[in-house]
mmCIF file of C-alpha atoms and ligand atoms in Angstrom:
data_model
loop_
_atom_site.group_PDB
_atom_site.id
_atom_site.type_symbol
_atom_site.label_atom_id
_atom_site.label_comp_id
_atom_site.label_asym_id
_atom_site.label_seq_id
_atom_site.Cartn_x
_atom_site.Cartn_y
_atom_site.Cartn_z
ATOM 1 C CA UNK A 149 0.000 0.000 0.000
ATOM 2 C CA UNK A 150 1.363 3.450 -0.925
ATOM 3 C CA UNK A 151 1.664 6.210 1.702
ATOM 4 C CA UNK A 152 -1.291 8.139 0.154
ATOM 5 C CA UNK A 153 -3.473 5.028 0.095
ATOM 6 C CA UNK A 154 -2.558 4.344 3.747
ATOM 7 C CA UNK A 155 -3.528 7.880 4.809
ATOM 8 C CA UNK A 156 -6.757 7.716 2.789
ATOM 9 C CA UNK A 157 -7.724 4.372 4.224
ATOM 10 C CA UNK A 158 -7.084 5.772 7.736
ATOM 11 C CA UNK A 159 -9.406 8.672 6.796
ATOM 12 C CA UNK A 160 -12.068 6.228 5.594
ATOM 13 C CA UNK A 161 -11.696 7.482 1.993
ATOM 14 C CA UNK A 162 -11.392 5.331 -1.153
ATOM 15 C CA UNK A 163 -9.263 6.226 -4.157
ATOM 16 C CA UNK A 164 -10.433 6.330 -7.761
ATOM 17 C CA UNK A 165 -8.081 7.227 -10.634
ATOM 18 C CA UNK A 166 -5.715 8.784 -8.102
ATOM 19 C CA UNK A 167 -8.423 11.010 -6.525
ATOM 20 C CA UNK A 168 -9.966 10.384 -3.124
ATOM 21 C CA UNK A 169 -13.690 9.701 -3.135
ATOM 22 C CA UNK A 170 -16.225 8.901 -0.428
ATOM 23 C CA UNK A 171 -18.002 6.231 -2.498
ATOM 24 C CA UNK A 172 -16.112 4.637 -5.440
ATOM 25 C CA UNK A 173 -17.927 4.270 -8.757
ATOM 26 C CA UNK A 174 -18.738 0.561 -8.300
ATOM 27 C CA UNK A 175 -20.471 1.316 -4.954
ATOM 28 C CA UNK A 176 -22.550 4.103 -6.514
ATOM 29 C CA UNK A 177 -23.575 2.068 -9.557
ATOM 30 C CA UNK A 178 -24.403 -1.104 -7.599
ATOM 31 C CA UNK A 179 -26.204 0.942 -4.919
ATOM 32 C CA UNK A 180 -28.621 2.566 -7.399
ATOM 33 C CA UNK A 181 -29.172 -0.641 -9.393
ATOM 34 C CA UNK A 182 -29.918 -2.357 -6.070
ATOM 35 C CA UNK A 183 -32.412 0.393 -5.122
ATOM 36 C CA UNK A 184 -34.242 -0.070 -8.451
ATOM 37 C CA UNK A 185 -34.186 -3.883 -8.262
ATOM 38 C CA UNK A 186 -35.408 -3.828 -4.616
ATOM 39 C CA UNK A 187 -38.325 -1.530 -5.479
ATOM 40 C CA UNK A 188 -39.362 -3.838 -8.338
ATOM 41 C CA UNK A 189 -38.986 -6.930 -6.100
ATOM 42 C CA UNK A 190 -41.049 -5.340 -3.303
ATOM 43 C CA UNK A 191 -43.818 -4.028 -5.585
ATOM 44 C CA UNK A 192 -44.175 -7.303 -7.485
ATOM 45 C CA UNK A 193 -43.757 -9.357 -4.290
ATOM 46 C CA UNK A 194 -46.793 -7.607 -2.802
ATOM 47 C CA UNK A 195 -48.769 -8.589 -5.911
ATOM 48 C CA UNK A 196 -47.729 -12.241 -5.498
ATOM 49 C CA UNK A 197 -48.541 -12.128 -1.756
ATOM 50 C CA UNK A 198 -52.083 -10.919 -2.543
ATOM 51 C CA UNK A 199 -52.825 -14.191 -4.382
ATOM 52 C CA UNK A 200 -52.239 -16.166 -1.161
ATOM 53 C CA UNK A 201 -51.944 -13.846 1.869
ATOM 54 C CA UNK A 202 -50.055 -15.029 4.961
ATOM 55 C CA UNK A 203 -51.875 -12.555 7.204
ATOM 56 C CA UNK A 204 -55.251 -10.940 7.501
ATOM 57 C CA UNK A 205 -54.435 -8.148 5.037
ATOM 58 C CA UNK A 206 -53.477 -7.612 1.414
ATOM 59 C CA UNK A 207 -51.434 -4.942 -0.361
ATOM 60 C CA UNK A 208 -52.974 -2.440 -2.827
ATOM 61 C CA UNK A 209 -54.272 -4.212 -5.937
ATOM 62 C CA UNK A 210 -52.326 -1.832 -8.177
ATOM 63 C CA UNK A 211 -48.946 -3.138 -6.906
ATOM 64 C CA UNK A 212 -46.477 -3.915 -9.711
ATOM 65 C CA UNK A 213 -47.653 -6.404 -12.334
ATOM 66 C CA UNK A 214 -51.389 -5.752 -11.957
ATOM 67 C CA UNK A 215 -52.189 -9.458 -11.356
ATOM 68 C CA UNK A 216 -50.474 -12.618 -10.085
ATOM 69 C CA UNK A 217 -48.811 -13.709 -13.351
ATOM 70 C CA UNK A 218 -47.665 -10.134 -14.067
ATOM 71 C CA UNK A 219 -46.203 -9.844 -10.560
ATOM 72 C CA UNK A 220 -44.352 -13.144 -10.972
ATOM 73 C CA UNK A 221 -42.852 -12.008 -14.308
ATOM 74 C CA UNK A 222 -41.553 -8.774 -12.754
ATOM 75 C CA UNK A 223 -40.296 -10.650 -9.662
ATOM 76 C CA UNK A 224 -38.325 -13.246 -11.640
ATOM 77 C CA UNK A 225 -36.903 -10.657 -14.046
ATOM 78 C CA UNK A 226 -35.662 -8.293 -11.311
ATOM 79 C CA UNK A 227 -34.354 -11.272 -9.283
ATOM 80 C CA UNK A 228 -31.460 -11.759 -11.760
ATOM 81 C CA UNK A 229 -30.600 -8.071 -11.623
ATOM 82 C CA UNK A 230 -30.712 -8.040 -7.805
ATOM 83 C CA UNK A 231 -28.545 -11.157 -7.398
ATOM 84 C CA UNK A 232 -25.955 -10.360 -10.115
ATOM 85 C CA UNK A 233 -25.622 -6.778 -8.883
ATOM 86 C CA UNK A 234 -25.475 -7.878 -5.226
ATOM 87 C CA UNK A 235 -22.699 -10.367 -6.030
ATOM 88 C CA UNK A 236 -20.638 -7.632 -7.742
ATOM 89 C CA UNK A 237 -21.078 -5.341 -4.694
ATOM 90 C CA UNK A 238 -20.210 -8.089 -2.168
ATOM 91 C CA UNK A 239 -17.229 -9.510 -4.114
ATOM 92 C CA UNK A 240 -15.703 -6.068 -4.734
ATOM 93 C CA UNK A 241 -16.472 -4.960 -1.160
ATOM 94 C CA UNK A 242 -14.571 -7.978 0.176
ATOM 95 C CA UNK A 243 -11.764 -7.919 -2.422
ATOM 96 C CA UNK A 244 -10.973 -4.206 -1.999
ATOM 97 C CA UNK A 245 -11.178 -4.396 1.809
ATOM 98 C CA UNK A 246 -13.894 -1.706 1.757
ATOM 99 C CA UNK A 247 -16.278 -3.681 3.989
ATOM 100 C CA UNK A 248 -13.534 -4.194 6.571
ATOM 101 C CA UNK A 249 -12.511 -0.525 6.437
ATOM 102 C CA UNK A 250 -15.993 1.010 6.436
ATOM 103 C CA UNK A 251 -18.203 -1.426 8.357
ATOM 104 C CA UNK A 252 -15.855 -2.959 10.957
ATOM 105 C CA UNK A 253 -15.223 -3.034 13.827
ATOM 106 C CA UNK A 254 -18.583 -2.411 15.434
ATOM 107 C CA UNK A 255 -19.143 -3.133 19.131
ATOM 108 C CA UNK A 256 -22.179 -2.785 21.443
ATOM 109 C CA UNK A 257 -20.565 0.037 23.431
ATOM 110 C CA UNK A 258 -20.002 2.246 20.358
ATOM 111 C CA UNK A 259 -23.502 1.457 19.045
ATOM 112 C CA UNK A 260 -25.077 2.453 22.402
ATOM 113 C CA UNK A 261 -22.978 5.651 22.478
ATOM 114 C CA UNK A 262 -23.818 6.686 18.888
ATOM 115 C CA UNK A 263 -27.484 5.737 19.251
ATOM 116 C CA UNK A 264 -27.801 7.922 22.374
ATOM 117 C CA UNK A 265 -26.045 10.762 20.511
ATOM 118 C CA UNK A 266 -28.342 10.333 17.469
ATOM 119 C CA UNK A 267 -31.508 10.345 19.598
ATOM 120 C CA UNK A 268 -30.445 13.537 21.387
ATOM 121 C CA UNK A 269 -29.391 15.281 18.173
ATOM 122 C CA UNK A 270 -25.677 15.278 19.071
ATOM 123 C CA UNK A 271 -24.420 12.936 16.346
ATOM 124 C CA UNK A 272 -22.133 14.629 13.826
ATOM 125 C CA UNK A 273 -22.447 13.889 10.101
ATOM 126 C CA UNK A 274 -19.502 16.173 9.250
ATOM 127 C CA UNK A 275 -17.252 13.332 8.044
ATOM 128 C CA UNK A 276 -19.209 11.381 5.423
ATOM 129 C CA UNK A 277 -16.237 9.088 4.748
ATOM 130 C CA UNK A 278 -16.673 7.402 8.133
ATOM 131 C CA UNK A 279 -19.828 5.590 9.153
ATOM 132 C CA UNK A 280 -20.876 5.913 12.806
ATOM 133 C CA UNK A 281 -21.467 2.694 14.765
ATOM 134 C CA UNK A 282 -25.256 2.778 14.195
ATOM 135 C CA UNK A 283 -24.754 3.114 10.428
ATOM 136 C CA UNK A 284 -22.196 0.277 10.475
ATOM 137 C CA UNK A 285 -24.595 -2.001 12.352
ATOM 138 C CA UNK A 286 -27.552 -1.124 10.114
ATOM 139 C CA UNK A 287 -25.582 -1.541 6.860
ATOM 140 C CA UNK A 288 -24.152 -4.888 8.034
ATOM 141 C CA UNK A 289 -27.655 -5.910 9.147
ATOM 142 C CA UNK A 290 -29.258 -5.010 5.802
ATOM 143 C CA UNK A 291 -26.531 -6.935 3.958
ATOM 144 C CA UNK A 292 -27.435 -9.973 6.037
ATOM 145 C CA UNK A 293 -31.164 -9.426 5.403
ATOM 146 C CA UNK A 294 -30.340 -9.203 1.665
ATOM 147 C CA UNK A 295 -28.719 -12.635 1.848
ATOM 148 C CA UNK A 296 -31.665 -14.043 3.852
ATOM 149 C CA UNK A 297 -34.258 -12.685 1.397
ATOM 150 C CA UNK A 298 -32.433 -14.259 -1.573
ATOM 151 C CA UNK A 299 -31.910 -17.584 0.247
ATOM 152 C CA UNK A 300 -35.560 -17.790 1.366
ATOM 153 C CA UNK A 301 -36.675 -16.752 -2.131
ATOM 154 C CA UNK A 302 -34.684 -19.638 -3.633
ATOM 155 C CA UNK A 303 -36.164 -21.980 -1.006
ATOM 156 C CA UNK A 304 -39.757 -21.160 -2.037
ATOM 157 C CA UNK A 305 -39.042 -20.823 -5.780
ATOM 158 C CA UNK A 306 -37.346 -24.228 -6.161
ATOM 159 C CA UNK A 307 -38.164 -26.196 -2.957
ATOM 160 C CA UNK A 308 -37.227 -29.498 -4.661
ATOM 161 C CA UNK A 309 -33.891 -28.419 -6.171
ATOM 162 C CA UNK A 310 -32.951 -26.434 -3.036
ATOM 163 C CA UNK A 311 -34.492 -28.963 -0.603
ATOM 164 C CA UNK A 312 -31.682 -28.704 2.022
ATOM 165 C CA UNK A 313 -32.070 -24.902 2.064
ATOM 166 C CA UNK A 314 -35.862 -25.158 2.409
ATOM 167 C CA UNK A 315 -35.412 -27.666 5.264
ATOM 168 C CA UNK A 316 -32.832 -25.402 6.921
ATOM 169 C CA UNK A 317 -35.385 -22.582 6.906
ATOM 170 C CA UNK A 318 -37.972 -24.823 8.596
ATOM 171 C CA UNK A 319 -39.829 -26.027 5.493
ATOM 172 C CA UNK A 320 -41.761 -24.342 2.672
ATOM 173 C CA UNK A 321 -44.359 -22.547 4.826
ATOM 174 C CA UNK A 322 -41.757 -21.268 7.321
ATOM 175 C CA UNK A 323 -39.549 -20.075 4.435
ATOM 176 C CA UNK A 324 -42.504 -17.991 3.149
ATOM 177 C CA UNK A 325 -42.709 -16.246 6.535
ATOM 178 C CA UNK A 326 -38.918 -15.711 6.584
ATOM 179 C CA UNK A 327 -39.181 -14.167 3.081
ATOM 180 C CA UNK A 328 -42.061 -11.913 4.189
ATOM 181 C CA UNK A 329 -40.331 -10.663 7.361
ATOM 182 C CA UNK A 330 -37.086 -10.008 5.449
ATOM 183 C CA UNK A 331 -39.156 -7.865 3.019
ATOM 184 C CA UNK A 332 -40.719 -6.026 5.986
ATOM 185 C CA UNK A 333 -37.226 -5.357 7.439
ATOM 186 C CA UNK A 334 -36.070 -3.969 4.063
ATOM 187 C CA UNK A 335 -39.132 -1.704 3.777
ATOM 188 C CA UNK A 336 -38.537 -0.406 7.323
ATOM 189 C CA UNK A 337 -34.841 0.127 6.535
ATOM 190 C CA UNK A 338 -35.736 1.902 3.293
ATOM 191 C CA UNK A 339 -38.108 4.345 5.010
ATOM 192 C CA UNK A 340 -35.491 5.298 7.669
ATOM 193 C CA UNK A 341 -32.697 5.302 5.066
ATOM 194 C CA UNK A 342 -34.538 7.697 2.718
ATOM 195 C CA UNK A 343 -35.506 9.964 5.654
ATOM 196 C CA UNK A 344 -31.787 10.130 6.629
ATOM 197 C CA UNK A 345 -30.798 10.889 3.011
ATOM 198 C CA UNK A 346 -33.303 13.776 2.957
ATOM 199 C CA UNK A 347 -32.132 15.073 6.365
ATOM 200 C CA UNK A 348 -28.442 14.915 5.328
ATOM 201 C CA UNK A 349 -28.609 15.836 1.593
ATOM 202 C CA UNK A 350 -24.828 15.970 1.191
ATOM 203 C CA UNK A 351 -24.782 12.205 1.852
ATOM 204 C CA UNK A 352 -27.135 11.804 -1.124
ATOM 205 C CA UNK A 353 -24.852 13.955 -3.270
ATOM 206 C CA UNK A 354 -21.883 11.777 -2.247
ATOM 207 C CA UNK A 355 -23.798 8.600 -3.204
ATOM 208 C CA UNK A 356 -24.470 10.144 -6.651
ATOM 209 C CA UNK A 357 -21.234 12.016 -7.399
ATOM 210 C CA UNK A 358 -18.810 10.129 -5.161
ATOM 211 C CA UNK A 359 -17.676 13.173 -3.202
HETATM 212 C C1 HEM B 1082 -34.430 5.460 -3.196
HETATM 213 C C2 HEM B 1082 -33.837 4.691 -2.335
HETATM 214 C C3 HEM B 1082 -32.499 4.964 -1.692
HETATM 215 C C4 HEM B 1082 -31.847 6.145 -1.398
HETATM 216 C C5 HEM B 1082 -32.337 7.566 -1.647
HETATM 217 C C6 HEM B 1082 -30.590 5.794 -0.769
HETATM 218 C C7 HEM B 1082 -29.623 6.679 -0.339
HETATM 219 C C8 HEM B 1082 -28.389 6.336 0.183
HETATM 220 C C9 HEM B 1082 -27.364 7.270 0.587
HETATM 221 C C10 HEM B 1082 -27.510 8.780 0.504
HETATM 222 C C11 HEM B 1082 -26.314 6.562 1.071
HETATM 223 C C12 HEM B 1082 -25.023 7.107 1.688
HETATM 224 C C13 HEM B 1082 -25.405 7.250 3.126
HETATM 225 C C14 HEM B 1082 -24.301 7.519 4.041
HETATM 226 O O1 HEM B 1082 -23.321 8.204 3.711
HETATM 227 O O2 HEM B 1082 -24.495 7.016 5.162
HETATM 228 C C15 HEM B 1082 -26.648 5.156 0.975
HETATM 229 C C16 HEM B 1082 -25.836 4.109 1.360
HETATM 230 C C17 HEM B 1082 -26.217 2.786 1.426
HETATM 231 N N1 HEM B 1082 -27.470 2.305 1.050
HETATM 232 FE FE1 HEM B 1082 -28.959 3.349 0.170
HETATM 233 N N2 HEM B 1082 -30.514 4.435 -0.680
HETATM 234 C C18 HEM B 1082 -31.658 3.878 -1.237
HETATM 235 C C19 HEM B 1082 -31.969 2.547 -1.339
HETATM 236 C C20 HEM B 1082 -31.261 1.522 -0.719
HETATM 237 C C21 HEM B 1082 -31.687 0.135 -0.654
HETATM 238 C C22 HEM B 1082 -32.990 -0.425 -1.232
HETATM 239 C C23 HEM B 1082 -30.723 -0.534 0.019
HETATM 240 C C24 HEM B 1082 -30.664 -2.006 0.415
HETATM 241 C C25 HEM B 1082 -31.731 -2.727 0.673
HETATM 242 C C26 HEM B 1082 -29.679 0.410 0.371
HETATM 243 C C27 HEM B 1082 -28.518 0.090 1.045
HETATM 244 C C28 HEM B 1082 -27.477 0.946 1.300
HETATM 245 C C29 HEM B 1082 -26.204 0.535 1.848
HETATM 246 C C30 HEM B 1082 -25.809 -0.903 2.271
HETATM 247 C C31 HEM B 1082 -25.407 1.676 1.909
HETATM 248 C C32 HEM B 1082 -23.958 1.734 2.342
HETATM 249 C C33 HEM B 1082 -23.164 1.436 1.082
HETATM 250 C C34 HEM B 1082 -21.666 1.366 1.271
HETATM 251 O O3 HEM B 1082 -21.084 2.312 1.793
HETATM 252 O O4 HEM B 1082 -21.077 0.348 0.840
HETATM 253 N N3 HEM B 1082 -30.033 1.644 -0.090
HETATM 254 N N4 HEM B 1082 -27.926 5.054 0.431
#
């Protein structure tokens, strides 16, 4: 590692074509493709849910696809985009050491400290290159939920071919609930995440322009 790269990594910055950036190009591209794919998966997933609800409610009838078969077509099309894009983000995040640099370490003491600061309006967002402990925990958590939603999706899409996975998740019916609750966690994350992006608009600019 060169001296500049060492200093930048200590500052939480990435480098791109010799310039320091907050979010490298691959993070920005995969992030926005993921946002689009997730919205399509959620909208069409609600349509599929309506055909056989797990709970005593249904989603609006005008969810993506307009009807069960339409919802399934959208869901299976966006699935490839979501998985291929997610793999690129995870492989590059691991290979470049970005996950380790940006998301680790995260301990309960720092999370409690930063959560208390956030709830009392004392948390600083001055340095966008470093995530606070609450952000680290939430981003690691949503990565895990992303893996769970894909795994449970595979388990209910191909329960015969992926029989061990379906069994691991407690069977077909249980896997449907796992898939539903992972969706609910993503929707909750998305609402808080978009509120934060609106409250701290420079973080949105950095996720678009890199700096
Ligand atoms: C319209 C929807 C979205 C908007 C406006 C948005 C906005 C942003 C912004 C502004 C950041 C940088 C925040 C920061 O500096 O802390 C960010 C980071 C991130 N977002 Fe989103 N986001 C959206 C959708 C999503 C979705 C659907 C997911 C996953 C389910 C997601 C996962 C993440 C993750 C994991 C990061 C950290 C990325 C990294 O540093 O490697 N976002 N988002």
